[in-house]
Amino acid sequence: MKTRDLAYVALFAAVIAVLGTLPAITVGPVPITAQTLGVMLAGSVLGARRGSLAVLLFLVLVAVGLPLLASGAGGLAPFAGPTAGYLYSWPVAAFVIGWLTERSWDRYDVLRGTLFNVVGGIVVIYAIGVPVLKAVAGLEWGAAFWSGAAVFVPGDLFKAVVAAAIADVVRRSYPVIERPRRTAESR
Amino acid sequence: MTLALYVPRASVVHRLPAGAKLLALAVLAVALFVLPTLTAAAAALLATVAVGLLVARLPVAVLARQARAVVWWLGALLVVHALTTDLRTGAHVALRLLTLVVAAAVVTATTRVSAMVAVVEWLCAPLRLVGVRPARVGLTIAMALRFIPVLVERADRIRAAQAARGGSPRGVRALRTTVAPLLVQVLQMAHDVSEALDARGADDVPPPRRRRSPTSEVPR
């Protein structure tokens, strides 16, 4: 990776961190935050590889003891809690969103972007987060689904649209993803 | 920058190497699942709290803050288990979770961020085989830490500029009209930073046998 790629990765790790400081709407135990917005943005602005690395770096920053998660939580504790699965799913989500975005970079628009964000940012996150919640918390499937997914879907749909709208503006004014042409200079 | 969960104290726990503490945490996590009795979980919790409060002399508030984040879940767990299986299992699962969360909080509060970053770099060493350079990982972490306050400042500046022009959008529009220009600005900034780093030799340890372009010999 070039130094420029490292700088982009570092930048989006910071973006996710800063989005976590925006006030969250708390529903029961889990806050609805702008942080997954950052995950969606990382994938759709940087692409699969750099986007997922940015999210991974953000999680490293949290793990080493910075209180960057939305509720001011940080350190290793969140990685052991019942909602740890959501954290682990984020890099995968950014990768999937980035992969889909790269595939249709020439035709990217808000509608497509929203669709990608829904697939990567909602389906993937719950596909990993809910089973972990079920296992760690020892819940039934139904209870895990209602407490760990259903409540958040409206907020997530909203975030998917906003992230796509932002990514579309950024794509037109400062495109970071290059068109997938496989030439010698790719690394 | 004063954002960190580290609590400075002169204690044995603080002096332990970060790697050892992380290893201990991993062992505890495994042990809690291998010893599936309520008493074992309760003993582990007591021991963890004792280490945190008495040996490491951390303020109660530090541990309580992390525990509070999961307290909702623990309550919900107890109720669900009381209804579906039995209260004892619920208590066991909840205790096990609480122990892990508190232990992780103790490790975090007694270890400096820089020591943790060093462990991360050390853990990255085997990744050399697939072409990852640990020093570059450290560089990226350092950049991210520096970018956080810069981002906040830039966001404030954009908001001030918009307010000066008479528009201060709220809600959804604010997200789009602030975040999009912010991202464009900081992407440019990140690009500039990377060029400055390269100019100062950040890219000086190239993968072996890089071809030299003839122009690189010319002093500029």
mmCIF file of C-alpha atoms in Angstrom:
data_model
loop_
_atom_site.group_PDB
_atom_site.id
_atom_site.type_symbol
_atom_site.label_atom_id
_atom_site.label_comp_id
_atom_site.label_asym_id
_atom_site.label_seq_id
_atom_site.Cartn_x
_atom_site.Cartn_y
_atom_site.Cartn_z
ATOM 1 C CA MET A 1 0.000 0.000 0.000
ATOM 2 C CA LYS A 2 1.161 3.482 -0.759
ATOM 3 C CA THR A 3 1.489 6.091 1.954
ATOM 4 C CA ARG A 4 -1.517 7.811 0.398
ATOM 5 C CA ASP A 5 -3.646 4.716 0.986
ATOM 6 C CA LEU A 6 -2.465 4.577 4.597
ATOM 7 C CA ALA A 7 -3.442 8.230 5.018
ATOM 8 C CA TYR A 8 -6.933 7.515 3.657
ATOM 9 C CA VAL A 9 -7.281 4.514 5.947
ATOM 10 C CA ALA A 10 -6.207 6.618 8.945
ATOM 11 C CA LEU A 11 -8.559 9.400 7.871
ATOM 12 C CA PHE A 12 -11.650 7.212 7.754
ATOM 13 C CA ALA A 13 -10.789 5.556 11.048
ATOM 14 C CA ALA A 14 -10.837 9.109 12.427
ATOM 15 C CA VAL A 15 -14.104 9.896 10.604
ATOM 16 C CA ILE A 16 -15.823 6.911 12.231
ATOM 17 C CA ALA A 17 -14.460 8.041 15.593
ATOM 18 C CA VAL A 18 -15.739 11.597 15.176
ATOM 19 C CA LEU A 19 -19.166 10.450 13.979
ATOM 20 C CA GLY A 20 -19.407 8.538 17.246
ATOM 21 C CA THR A 21 -19.286 11.803 19.147
ATOM 22 C CA LEU A 22 -22.512 13.037 17.550
ATOM 23 C CA PRO A 23 -25.388 12.754 20.007
ATOM 24 C CA ALA A 24 -27.013 9.334 19.866
ATOM 25 C CA ILE A 25 -30.674 8.441 20.157
ATOM 26 C CA THR A 26 -30.853 5.722 22.783
ATOM 27 C CA VAL A 27 -33.409 2.978 22.383
ATOM 28 C CA GLY A 28 -33.330 0.680 25.373
ATOM 29 C CA PRO A 29 -29.850 -0.715 25.862
ATOM 30 C CA VAL A 30 -28.284 0.115 22.517
ATOM 31 C CA PRO A 31 -27.701 3.604 21.172
ATOM 32 C CA ILE A 32 -28.577 4.400 17.565
ATOM 33 C CA THR A 33 -25.475 6.222 16.425
ATOM 34 C CA ALA A 34 -23.928 7.811 13.406
ATOM 35 C CA GLN A 35 -21.066 5.348 13.727
ATOM 36 C CA THR A 36 -22.429 2.797 11.257
ATOM 37 C CA LEU A 37 -22.854 5.762 8.912
ATOM 38 C CA GLY A 38 -19.076 6.023 9.078
ATOM 39 C CA VAL A 39 -18.734 2.319 8.294
ATOM 40 C CA MET A 40 -20.948 2.724 5.225
ATOM 41 C CA LEU A 41 -18.999 5.812 4.136
ATOM 42 C CA ALA A 42 -15.651 4.058 4.527
ATOM 43 C CA GLY A 43 -16.769 1.299 2.178
ATOM 44 C CA SER A 44 -18.443 3.482 -0.396
ATOM 45 C CA VAL A 45 -15.767 6.198 -0.526
ATOM 46 C CA LEU A 46 -12.565 4.147 -0.149
ATOM 47 C CA GLY A 47 -13.581 0.804 -1.639
ATOM 48 C CA ALA A 48 -13.333 -2.707 -0.241
ATOM 49 C CA ARG A 49 -9.690 -2.984 0.816
ATOM 50 C CA ARG A 50 -9.007 0.449 2.217
ATOM 51 C CA GLY A 51 -12.527 0.772 3.612
ATOM 52 C CA SER A 52 -12.370 -2.439 5.605
ATOM 53 C CA LEU A 53 -8.860 -1.603 6.830
ATOM 54 C CA ALA A 54 -10.108 1.793 8.007
ATOM 55 C CA VAL A 55 -12.837 0.139 10.074
ATOM 56 C CA LEU A 56 -10.355 -2.415 11.404
ATOM 57 C CA LEU A 57 -8.011 0.415 12.415
ATOM 58 C CA PHE A 58 -10.879 2.163 14.179
ATOM 59 C CA LEU A 59 -11.566 -1.022 16.162
ATOM 60 C CA VAL A 60 -7.852 -1.258 17.041
ATOM 61 C CA LEU A 61 -7.988 2.314 18.365
ATOM 62 C CA VAL A 62 -10.989 1.368 20.491
ATOM 63 C CA ALA A 63 -9.320 -1.819 21.722
ATOM 64 C CA VAL A 64 -6.102 -0.091 22.775
ATOM 65 C CA GLY A 65 -8.096 2.094 25.118
ATOM 66 C CA LEU A 66 -9.563 5.149 23.437
ATOM 67 C CA PRO A 67 -13.190 5.885 24.349
ATOM 68 C CA LEU A 68 -14.292 6.246 20.731
ATOM 69 C CA LEU A 69 -17.433 4.136 20.653
ATOM 70 C CA ALA A 70 -20.620 6.140 20.520
ATOM 71 C CA SER A 71 -21.502 5.855 24.191
ATOM 72 C CA GLY A 72 -17.993 6.911 25.214
ATOM 73 C CA ALA A 73 -17.144 3.265 25.730
ATOM 74 C CA GLY A 74 -13.768 1.917 24.746
ATOM 75 C CA GLY A 75 -11.017 -0.439 25.680
ATOM 76 C CA LEU A 76 -11.388 -4.165 25.509
ATOM 77 C CA ALA A 77 -14.679 -4.391 27.388
ATOM 78 C CA PRO A 78 -16.986 -3.789 24.392
ATOM 79 C CA PHE A 79 -15.328 -6.677 22.561
ATOM 80 C CA ALA A 80 -16.430 -9.075 25.274
ATOM 81 C CA GLY A 81 -19.969 -7.795 25.706
ATOM 82 C CA PRO A 82 -23.173 -9.068 24.105
ATOM 83 C CA THR A 83 -23.012 -6.498 21.296
ATOM 84 C CA ALA A 84 -19.432 -7.453 20.330
ATOM 85 C CA GLY A 85 -20.669 -9.220 17.192
ATOM 86 C CA TYR A 86 -21.778 -5.937 15.695
ATOM 87 C CA LEU A 87 -18.266 -4.557 16.124
ATOM 88 C CA TYR A 88 -16.715 -7.616 14.487
ATOM 89 C CA SER A 89 -19.161 -7.328 11.599
ATOM 90 C CA TRP A 90 -18.196 -3.756 10.710
ATOM 91 C CA PRO A 91 -15.010 -4.486 8.724
ATOM 92 C CA VAL A 92 -16.891 -7.165 6.782
ATOM 93 C CA ALA A 93 -19.722 -4.713 6.130
ATOM 94 C CA ALA A 94 -17.315 -2.066 4.829
ATOM 95 C CA PHE A 95 -15.654 -4.672 2.627
ATOM 96 C CA VAL A 96 -18.936 -5.821 1.098
ATOM 97 C CA ILE A 97 -20.124 -2.248 0.507
ATOM 98 C CA GLY A 98 -16.753 -1.324 -0.977
ATOM 99 C CA TRP A 99 -16.720 -4.370 -3.220
ATOM 100 C CA LEU A 100 -20.193 -3.659 -4.571
ATOM 101 C CA THR A 101 -19.369 0.027 -5.017
ATOM 102 C CA GLU A 102 -16.165 -0.716 -6.932
ATOM 103 C CA ARG A 103 -18.077 -3.081 -9.215
ATOM 104 C CA SER A 104 -20.440 -0.361 -10.380
ATOM 105 C CA TRP A 105 -18.274 2.695 -9.906
ATOM 106 C CA ASP A 106 -19.194 4.123 -13.327
ATOM 107 C CA ARG A 107 -22.896 3.854 -12.676
ATOM 108 C CA TYR A 108 -22.934 4.760 -8.983
ATOM 109 C CA ASP A 109 -25.898 6.856 -7.848
ATOM 110 C CA VAL A 110 -27.858 7.406 -4.656
ATOM 111 C CA LEU A 111 -30.259 4.548 -5.404
ATOM 112 C CA ARG A 112 -27.518 1.984 -6.080
ATOM 113 C CA GLY A 113 -25.492 3.293 -3.153
ATOM 114 C CA THR A 114 -28.478 2.895 -0.834
ATOM 115 C CA LEU A 115 -28.956 -0.666 -2.033
ATOM 116 C CA PHE A 116 -25.286 -1.502 -1.418
ATOM 117 C CA ASN A 117 -25.433 0.081 2.029
ATOM 118 C CA VAL A 118 -28.516 -1.972 2.856
ATOM 119 C CA VAL A 119 -26.845 -5.209 1.758
ATOM 120 C CA GLY A 120 -23.485 -4.527 3.430
ATOM 121 C CA GLY A 121 -24.476 -2.225 6.246
ATOM 122 C CA ILE A 122 -27.684 -3.901 7.367
ATOM 123 C CA VAL A 123 -27.850 -7.503 6.152
ATOM 124 C CA VAL A 124 -24.191 -8.332 6.857
ATOM 125 C CA ILE A 125 -24.111 -6.549 10.222
ATOM 126 C CA TYR A 126 -27.165 -8.363 11.542
ATOM 127 C CA ALA A 127 -26.132 -11.672 10.010
ATOM 128 C CA ILE A 128 -23.055 -11.540 12.261
ATOM 129 C CA GLY A 129 -24.301 -9.425 15.163
ATOM 130 C CA VAL A 130 -27.502 -11.276 15.986
ATOM 131 C CA PRO A 131 -26.003 -14.816 16.224
ATOM 132 C CA VAL A 132 -23.234 -13.480 18.469
ATOM 133 C CA LEU A 133 -25.807 -11.720 20.625
ATOM 134 C CA LYS A 134 -27.780 -14.953 20.805
ATOM 135 C CA ALA A 135 -24.717 -17.008 21.767
ATOM 136 C CA VAL A 136 -23.177 -14.582 24.258
ATOM 137 C CA ALA A 137 -26.447 -13.634 25.881
ATOM 138 C CA GLY A 138 -27.943 -17.133 25.627
ATOM 139 C CA LEU A 139 -31.157 -15.814 24.111
ATOM 140 C CA GLU A 140 -33.735 -17.516 21.904
ATOM 141 C CA TRP A 141 -33.625 -16.597 18.206
ATOM 142 C CA GLY A 142 -36.820 -14.595 18.430
ATOM 143 C CA ALA A 143 -35.720 -12.552 21.419
ATOM 144 C CA ALA A 144 -32.289 -11.962 19.896
ATOM 145 C CA PHE A 145 -33.835 -10.795 16.657
ATOM 146 C CA TRP A 146 -36.304 -8.403 18.234
ATOM 147 C CA SER A 147 -33.903 -6.883 20.725
ATOM 148 C CA GLY A 148 -30.870 -6.925 18.459
ATOM 149 C CA ALA A 149 -32.125 -6.091 15.000
ATOM 150 C CA ALA A 150 -35.747 -5.144 14.416
ATOM 151 C CA VAL A 151 -35.610 -1.985 16.535
ATOM 152 C CA PHE A 152 -32.716 -0.570 14.569
ATOM 153 C CA VAL A 153 -33.731 -1.228 11.000
ATOM 154 C CA PRO A 154 -35.589 2.078 10.428
ATOM 155 C CA GLY A 155 -32.603 4.078 11.656
ATOM 156 C CA ASP A 156 -30.265 1.978 9.545
ATOM 157 C CA LEU A 157 -32.355 2.472 6.396
ATOM 158 C CA PHE A 158 -32.164 6.195 7.007
ATOM 159 C CA LYS A 159 -28.410 6.025 7.438
ATOM 160 C CA ALA A 160 -28.055 3.952 4.268
ATOM 161 C CA VAL A 161 -29.737 6.726 2.247
ATOM 162 C CA VAL A 162 -27.704 9.515 3.884
ATOM 163 C CA ALA A 163 -24.413 7.635 3.399
ATOM 164 C CA ALA A 164 -25.215 7.021 -0.269
ATOM 165 C CA ALA A 165 -26.086 10.685 -0.808
ATOM 166 C CA ILE A 166 -22.803 11.799 0.773
ATOM 167 C CA ALA A 167 -20.772 9.166 -1.082
ATOM 168 C CA ASP A 168 -22.327 10.292 -4.363
ATOM 169 C CA VAL A 169 -21.280 13.919 -3.788
ATOM 170 C CA VAL A 170 -17.758 12.856 -2.798
ATOM 171 C CA ARG A 171 -17.538 10.555 -5.809
ATOM 172 C CA ARG A 172 -18.270 13.433 -8.157
ATOM 173 C CA SER A 173 -15.933 15.958 -6.537
ATOM 174 C CA TYR A 174 -13.053 13.848 -5.207
ATOM 175 C CA PRO A 175 -13.179 10.265 -6.453
ATOM 176 C CA VAL A 176 -10.882 7.976 -4.482
ATOM 177 C CA ILE A 177 -11.845 4.622 -5.973
ATOM 178 C CA GLU A 178 -10.157 4.070 -9.289
ATOM 179 C CA ARG A 179 -11.890 2.295 -12.105
ATOM 180 C CA PRO A 180 -11.036 -1.372 -11.919
ATOM 181 C CA ARG A 181 -8.533 -1.633 -14.682
ATOM 182 C CA ARG A 182 -6.043 -4.368 -14.105
ATOM 183 C CA THR A 183 -2.771 -2.930 -15.297
ATOM 184 C CA ALA A 184 0.767 -3.299 -14.005
ATOM 185 C CA GLU A 185 0.460 -0.411 -11.568
ATOM 186 C CA SER A 186 -2.208 -1.670 -9.213
ATOM 187 C CA ARG A 187 -0.626 -2.058 -5.814
ATOM 188 C CA MET B 1 -4.896 15.116 23.673
ATOM 189 C CA THR B 2 -6.426 13.829 26.835
ATOM 190 C CA LEU B 3 -8.734 11.215 25.465
ATOM 191 C CA ALA B 4 -7.845 7.854 26.905
ATOM 192 C CA LEU B 5 -9.234 5.507 29.477
ATOM 193 C CA TYR B 6 -5.834 5.092 31.166
ATOM 194 C CA VAL B 7 -5.721 5.837 34.892
ATOM 195 C CA PRO B 8 -2.154 6.486 36.109
ATOM 196 C CA ARG B 9 -1.235 4.730 39.389
ATOM 197 C CA ALA B 10 1.918 3.177 40.783
ATOM 198 C CA SER B 11 0.884 -0.450 41.059
ATOM 199 C CA VAL B 12 2.053 -3.939 40.167
ATOM 200 C CA VAL B 13 -0.773 -4.257 37.662
ATOM 201 C CA HIS B 14 0.287 -1.050 35.934
ATOM 202 C CA ARG B 15 3.897 -2.216 35.735
ATOM 203 C CA LEU B 16 3.056 -5.588 34.173
ATOM 204 C CA PRO B 17 3.862 -5.703 30.458
ATOM 205 C CA ALA B 18 0.825 -5.012 28.265
ATOM 206 C CA GLY B 19 1.264 -8.330 26.468
ATOM 207 C CA ALA B 20 1.082 -10.256 29.744
ATOM 208 C CA LYS B 21 -2.136 -8.521 30.749
ATOM 209 C CA LEU B 22 -3.733 -9.251 27.394
ATOM 210 C CA LEU B 23 -2.701 -12.883 27.668
ATOM 211 C CA ALA B 24 -4.189 -13.079 31.167
ATOM 212 C CA LEU B 25 -7.428 -11.642 29.821
ATOM 213 C CA ALA B 26 -7.563 -14.282 27.099
ATOM 214 C CA VAL B 27 -6.899 -17.056 29.628
ATOM 215 C CA LEU B 28 -9.664 -15.727 31.876
ATOM 216 C CA ALA B 29 -12.119 -15.689 28.962
ATOM 217 C CA VAL B 30 -11.389 -19.339 28.162
ATOM 218 C CA ALA B 31 -11.443 -20.379 31.816
ATOM 219 C CA LEU B 32 -14.858 -18.809 32.360
ATOM 220 C CA PHE B 33 -16.348 -20.945 29.635
ATOM 221 C CA VAL B 34 -14.495 -24.125 30.639
ATOM 222 C CA LEU B 35 -15.578 -23.896 34.296
ATOM 223 C CA PRO B 36 -19.312 -23.671 33.927
ATOM 224 C CA THR B 37 -20.373 -23.266 37.542
ATOM 225 C CA LEU B 38 -22.024 -20.305 39.166
ATOM 226 C CA THR B 39 -19.536 -20.276 42.058
ATOM 227 C CA ALA B 40 -16.549 -20.190 39.700
ATOM 228 C CA ALA B 41 -18.005 -17.214 37.837
ATOM 229 C CA ALA B 42 -18.803 -15.418 41.091
ATOM 230 C CA ALA B 43 -15.299 -16.082 42.436
ATOM 231 C CA ALA B 44 -13.756 -14.834 39.210
ATOM 232 C CA LEU B 45 -15.801 -11.648 39.384
ATOM 233 C CA LEU B 46 -14.806 -11.049 43.007
ATOM 234 C CA ALA B 47 -11.144 -11.684 42.197
ATOM 235 C CA THR B 48 -11.257 -9.345 39.188
ATOM 236 C CA VAL B 49 -12.885 -6.549 41.150
ATOM 237 C CA ALA B 50 -10.367 -7.062 43.969
ATOM 238 C CA VAL B 51 -7.447 -6.814 41.550
ATOM 239 C CA GLY B 52 -8.920 -3.693 39.981
ATOM 240 C CA LEU B 53 -9.817 -1.818 43.152
ATOM 241 C CA LEU B 54 -7.266 -3.047 45.698
ATOM 242 C CA VAL B 55 -4.157 -4.012 43.733
ATOM 243 C CA ALA B 56 -4.379 -1.540 40.854
ATOM 244 C CA ARG B 57 -6.153 1.023 43.092
ATOM 245 C CA LEU B 58 -8.511 2.167 40.344
ATOM 246 C CA PRO B 59 -11.434 4.419 41.253
ATOM 247 C CA VAL B 60 -14.747 2.551 41.465
ATOM 248 C CA ALA B 61 -16.170 4.948 38.864
ATOM 249 C CA VAL B 62 -13.789 3.670 36.167
ATOM 250 C CA LEU B 63 -15.029 0.098 36.479
ATOM 251 C CA ALA B 64 -18.615 1.170 37.061
ATOM 252 C CA ARG B 65 -18.677 3.190 33.844
ATOM 253 C CA GLN B 66 -17.782 0.169 31.706
ATOM 254 C CA ALA B 67 -20.106 -2.086 33.675
ATOM 255 C CA ARG B 68 -22.969 0.360 33.234
ATOM 256 C CA ALA B 69 -22.731 -0.064 29.467
ATOM 257 C CA VAL B 70 -23.775 -3.713 29.778
ATOM 258 C CA VAL B 71 -26.063 -3.489 32.790
ATOM 259 C CA TRP B 72 -29.160 -3.191 30.605
ATOM 260 C CA TRP B 73 -28.249 -6.351 28.777
ATOM 261 C CA LEU B 74 -27.557 -8.228 31.981
ATOM 262 C CA GLY B 75 -30.958 -7.246 33.333
ATOM 263 C CA ALA B 76 -32.685 -8.301 30.121
ATOM 264 C CA LEU B 77 -30.739 -11.576 30.188
ATOM 265 C CA LEU B 78 -31.839 -12.408 33.703
ATOM 266 C CA VAL B 79 -35.486 -11.768 32.817
ATOM 267 C CA VAL B 80 -35.375 -13.794 29.596
ATOM 268 C CA HIS B 81 -33.639 -16.700 31.310
ATOM 269 C CA ALA B 82 -35.995 -16.609 34.268
ATOM 270 C CA LEU B 83 -38.870 -16.975 31.801
ATOM 271 C CA THR B 84 -37.355 -19.554 29.439
ATOM 272 C CA THR B 85 -34.813 -21.665 31.364
ATOM 273 C CA ASP B 86 -34.175 -20.854 34.997
ATOM 274 C CA LEU B 87 -32.824 -18.018 37.079
ATOM 275 C CA ARG B 88 -29.621 -19.865 37.970
ATOM 276 C CA THR B 89 -28.494 -20.199 34.344
ATOM 277 C CA GLY B 90 -29.373 -16.561 33.779
ATOM 278 C CA ALA B 91 -27.314 -15.474 36.753
ATOM 279 C CA HIS B 92 -24.412 -17.575 35.546
ATOM 280 C CA VAL B 93 -24.418 -16.137 32.020
ATOM 281 C CA ALA B 94 -24.770 -12.610 33.371
ATOM 282 C CA LEU B 95 -21.957 -13.033 35.906
ATOM 283 C CA ARG B 96 -19.640 -14.467 33.292
ATOM 284 C CA LEU B 97 -20.243 -11.509 31.002
ATOM 285 C CA LEU B 98 -19.852 -8.958 33.758
ATOM 286 C CA THR B 99 -16.557 -10.540 34.818
ATOM 287 C CA LEU B 100 -15.136 -10.313 31.310
ATOM 288 C CA VAL B 101 -16.234 -6.714 30.894
ATOM 289 C CA VAL B 102 -14.753 -5.669 34.236
ATOM 290 C CA ALA B 103 -11.501 -7.553 33.574
ATOM 291 C CA ALA B 104 -11.171 -5.884 30.179
ATOM 292 C CA ALA B 105 -11.799 -2.509 31.829
ATOM 293 C CA VAL B 106 -9.021 -3.213 34.359
ATOM 294 C CA VAL B 107 -6.540 -4.040 31.575
ATOM 295 C CA THR B 108 -7.509 -0.910 29.660
ATOM 296 C CA ALA B 109 -7.293 1.396 32.665
ATOM 297 C CA THR B 110 -3.868 0.115 33.714
ATOM 298 C CA THR B 111 -2.166 0.129 30.314
ATOM 299 C CA ARG B 112 -1.014 3.161 28.370
ATOM 300 C CA VAL B 113 -2.273 3.561 24.813
ATOM 301 C CA SER B 114 1.329 3.687 23.596
ATOM 302 C CA ALA B 115 2.061 0.316 25.243
ATOM 303 C CA MET B 116 -1.037 -1.168 23.606
ATOM 304 C CA VAL B 117 0.005 0.222 20.227
ATOM 305 C CA ALA B 118 3.401 -1.419 20.741
ATOM 306 C CA VAL B 119 1.621 -4.749 21.334
ATOM 307 C CA VAL B 120 -0.384 -4.218 18.157
ATOM 308 C CA GLU B 121 2.825 -3.601 16.209
ATOM 309 C CA TRP B 122 4.347 -6.711 17.775
ATOM 310 C CA LEU B 123 1.279 -8.770 16.885
ATOM 311 C CA CYS B 124 1.599 -7.510 13.316
ATOM 312 C CA ALA B 125 5.131 -8.910 13.021
ATOM 313 C CA PRO B 126 4.065 -12.295 11.603
ATOM 314 C CA LEU B 127 2.105 -10.412 8.945
ATOM 315 C CA ARG B 128 5.471 -9.440 7.484
ATOM 316 C CA LEU B 129 5.164 -12.684 5.562
ATOM 317 C CA VAL B 130 2.219 -11.307 3.602
ATOM 318 C CA GLY B 131 3.923 -7.971 3.033
ATOM 319 C CA VAL B 132 2.675 -5.939 5.996
ATOM 320 C CA ARG B 133 5.316 -3.688 7.513
ATOM 321 C CA PRO B 134 4.635 -3.230 11.251
ATOM 322 C CA ALA B 135 6.242 0.222 11.274
ATOM 323 C CA ARG B 136 3.724 1.334 8.640
ATOM 324 C CA VAL B 137 0.912 0.070 10.863
ATOM 325 C CA GLY B 138 2.278 2.245 13.654
ATOM 326 C CA LEU B 139 2.466 5.200 11.273
ATOM 327 C CA THR B 140 -1.162 4.726 10.265
ATOM 328 C CA ILE B 141 -2.287 4.576 13.899
ATOM 329 C CA ALA B 142 -0.365 7.784 14.615
ATOM 330 C CA MET B 143 -1.997 9.497 11.631
ATOM 331 C CA ALA B 144 -5.490 8.452 12.722
ATOM 332 C CA LEU B 145 -4.902 9.842 16.222
ATOM 333 C CA ARG B 146 -3.742 13.134 14.729
ATOM 334 C CA PHE B 147 -6.660 13.332 12.286
ATOM 335 C CA ILE B 148 -9.366 13.101 14.970
ATOM 336 C CA PRO B 149 -8.895 16.634 16.394
ATOM 337 C CA VAL B 150 -8.231 17.988 12.880
ATOM 338 C CA LEU B 151 -11.584 16.621 11.695
ATOM 339 C CA VAL B 152 -13.439 18.211 14.583
ATOM 340 C CA GLU B 153 -11.786 21.549 13.848
ATOM 341 C CA ARG B 154 -12.536 21.384 10.117
ATOM 342 C CA ALA B 155 -16.162 20.471 10.789
ATOM 343 C CA ASP B 156 -16.499 23.486 13.092
ATOM 344 C CA ARG B 157 -14.978 25.698 10.426
ATOM 345 C CA ILE B 158 -17.437 24.508 7.762
ATOM 346 C CA ARG B 159 -20.339 25.044 10.115
ATOM 347 C CA ALA B 160 -19.080 28.560 10.943
ATOM 348 C CA ALA B 161 -18.679 29.355 7.247
ATOM 349 C CA GLN B 162 -22.211 28.211 6.529
ATOM 350 C CA ALA B 163 -23.585 30.201 9.436
ATOM 351 C CA ALA B 164 -21.724 33.285 8.198
ATOM 352 C CA ARG B 165 -23.519 32.945 4.869
ATOM 353 C CA GLY B 166 -26.823 32.846 6.686
ATOM 354 C CA GLY B 167 -27.598 29.168 6.384
ATOM 355 C CA SER B 168 -27.353 26.810 9.265
ATOM 356 C CA PRO B 169 -29.045 23.633 8.087
ATOM 357 C CA ARG B 170 -30.315 21.183 10.668
ATOM 358 C CA GLY B 171 -31.078 17.490 10.664
ATOM 359 C CA VAL B 172 -30.621 15.450 7.499
ATOM 360 C CA ARG B 173 -29.598 18.387 5.353
ATOM 361 C CA ALA B 174 -26.927 19.302 7.871
ATOM 362 C CA LEU B 175 -25.423 15.833 7.571
ATOM 363 C CA ARG B 176 -25.219 16.099 3.817
ATOM 364 C CA THR B 177 -24.201 19.733 3.495
ATOM 365 C CA THR B 178 -21.559 19.459 6.203
ATOM 366 C CA VAL B 179 -20.216 15.934 5.891
ATOM 367 C CA ALA B 180 -19.796 15.871 2.102
ATOM 368 C CA PRO B 181 -17.647 19.041 1.840
ATOM 369 C CA LEU B 182 -15.822 17.989 4.993
ATOM 370 C CA LEU B 183 -14.892 14.640 3.457
ATOM 371 C CA VAL B 184 -13.686 16.267 0.243
ATOM 372 C CA GLN B 185 -11.551 18.704 2.240
ATOM 373 C CA VAL B 186 -9.991 16.110 4.481
ATOM 374 C CA LEU B 187 -9.380 13.638 1.654
ATOM 375 C CA GLN B 188 -7.320 16.349 0.002
ATOM 376 C CA MET B 189 -5.581 16.998 3.292
ATOM 377 C CA ALA B 190 -4.792 13.281 3.762
ATOM 378 C CA HIS B 191 -3.352 13.222 0.277
ATOM 379 C CA ASP B 192 -1.123 16.216 1.062
ATOM 380 C CA VAL B 193 -0.010 14.600 4.323
ATOM 381 C CA SER B 194 0.958 11.405 2.491
ATOM 382 C CA GLU B 195 2.992 13.365 -0.057
ATOM 383 C CA ALA B 196 4.744 15.265 2.718
ATOM 384 C CA LEU B 197 5.516 11.956 4.453
ATOM 385 C CA ASP B 198 6.847 10.401 1.267
ATOM 386 C CA ALA B 199 8.989 13.481 0.649
ATOM 387 C CA ARG B 200 10.461 12.949 4.112
ATOM 388 C CA GLY B 201 11.223 9.336 3.398
ATOM 389 C CA ALA B 202 8.171 7.491 4.709
ATOM 390 C CA ASP B 203 8.272 5.309 1.639
ATOM 391 C CA ASP B 204 12.021 4.756 1.963
ATOM 392 C CA VAL B 205 11.868 1.086 2.881
ATOM 393 C CA PRO B 206 10.572 -0.222 -0.398
ATOM 394 C CA PRO B 207 9.800 -3.835 -1.098
ATOM 395 C CA PRO B 208 13.024 -5.432 -2.342
ATOM 396 C CA ARG B 209 14.257 -4.765 -5.854
ATOM 397 C CA ARG B 210 12.266 -1.716 -6.743
ATOM 398 C CA ARG B 211 13.289 -0.303 -10.058
ATOM 399 C CA ARG B 212 14.757 3.154 -9.842
ATOM 400 C CA SER B 213 13.545 5.742 -12.222
ATOM 401 C CA PRO B 214 16.362 7.790 -13.777
ATOM 402 C CA THR B 215 14.872 11.023 -12.437
ATOM 403 C CA SER B 216 15.184 9.977 -8.807
ATOM 404 C CA GLU B 217 18.917 10.693 -8.920
ATOM 405 C CA VAL B 218 18.430 14.325 -9.829
ATOM 406 C CA PRO B 219 18.498 16.585 -6.771
ATOM 407 C CA ARG B 220 15.549 18.897 -6.695
#
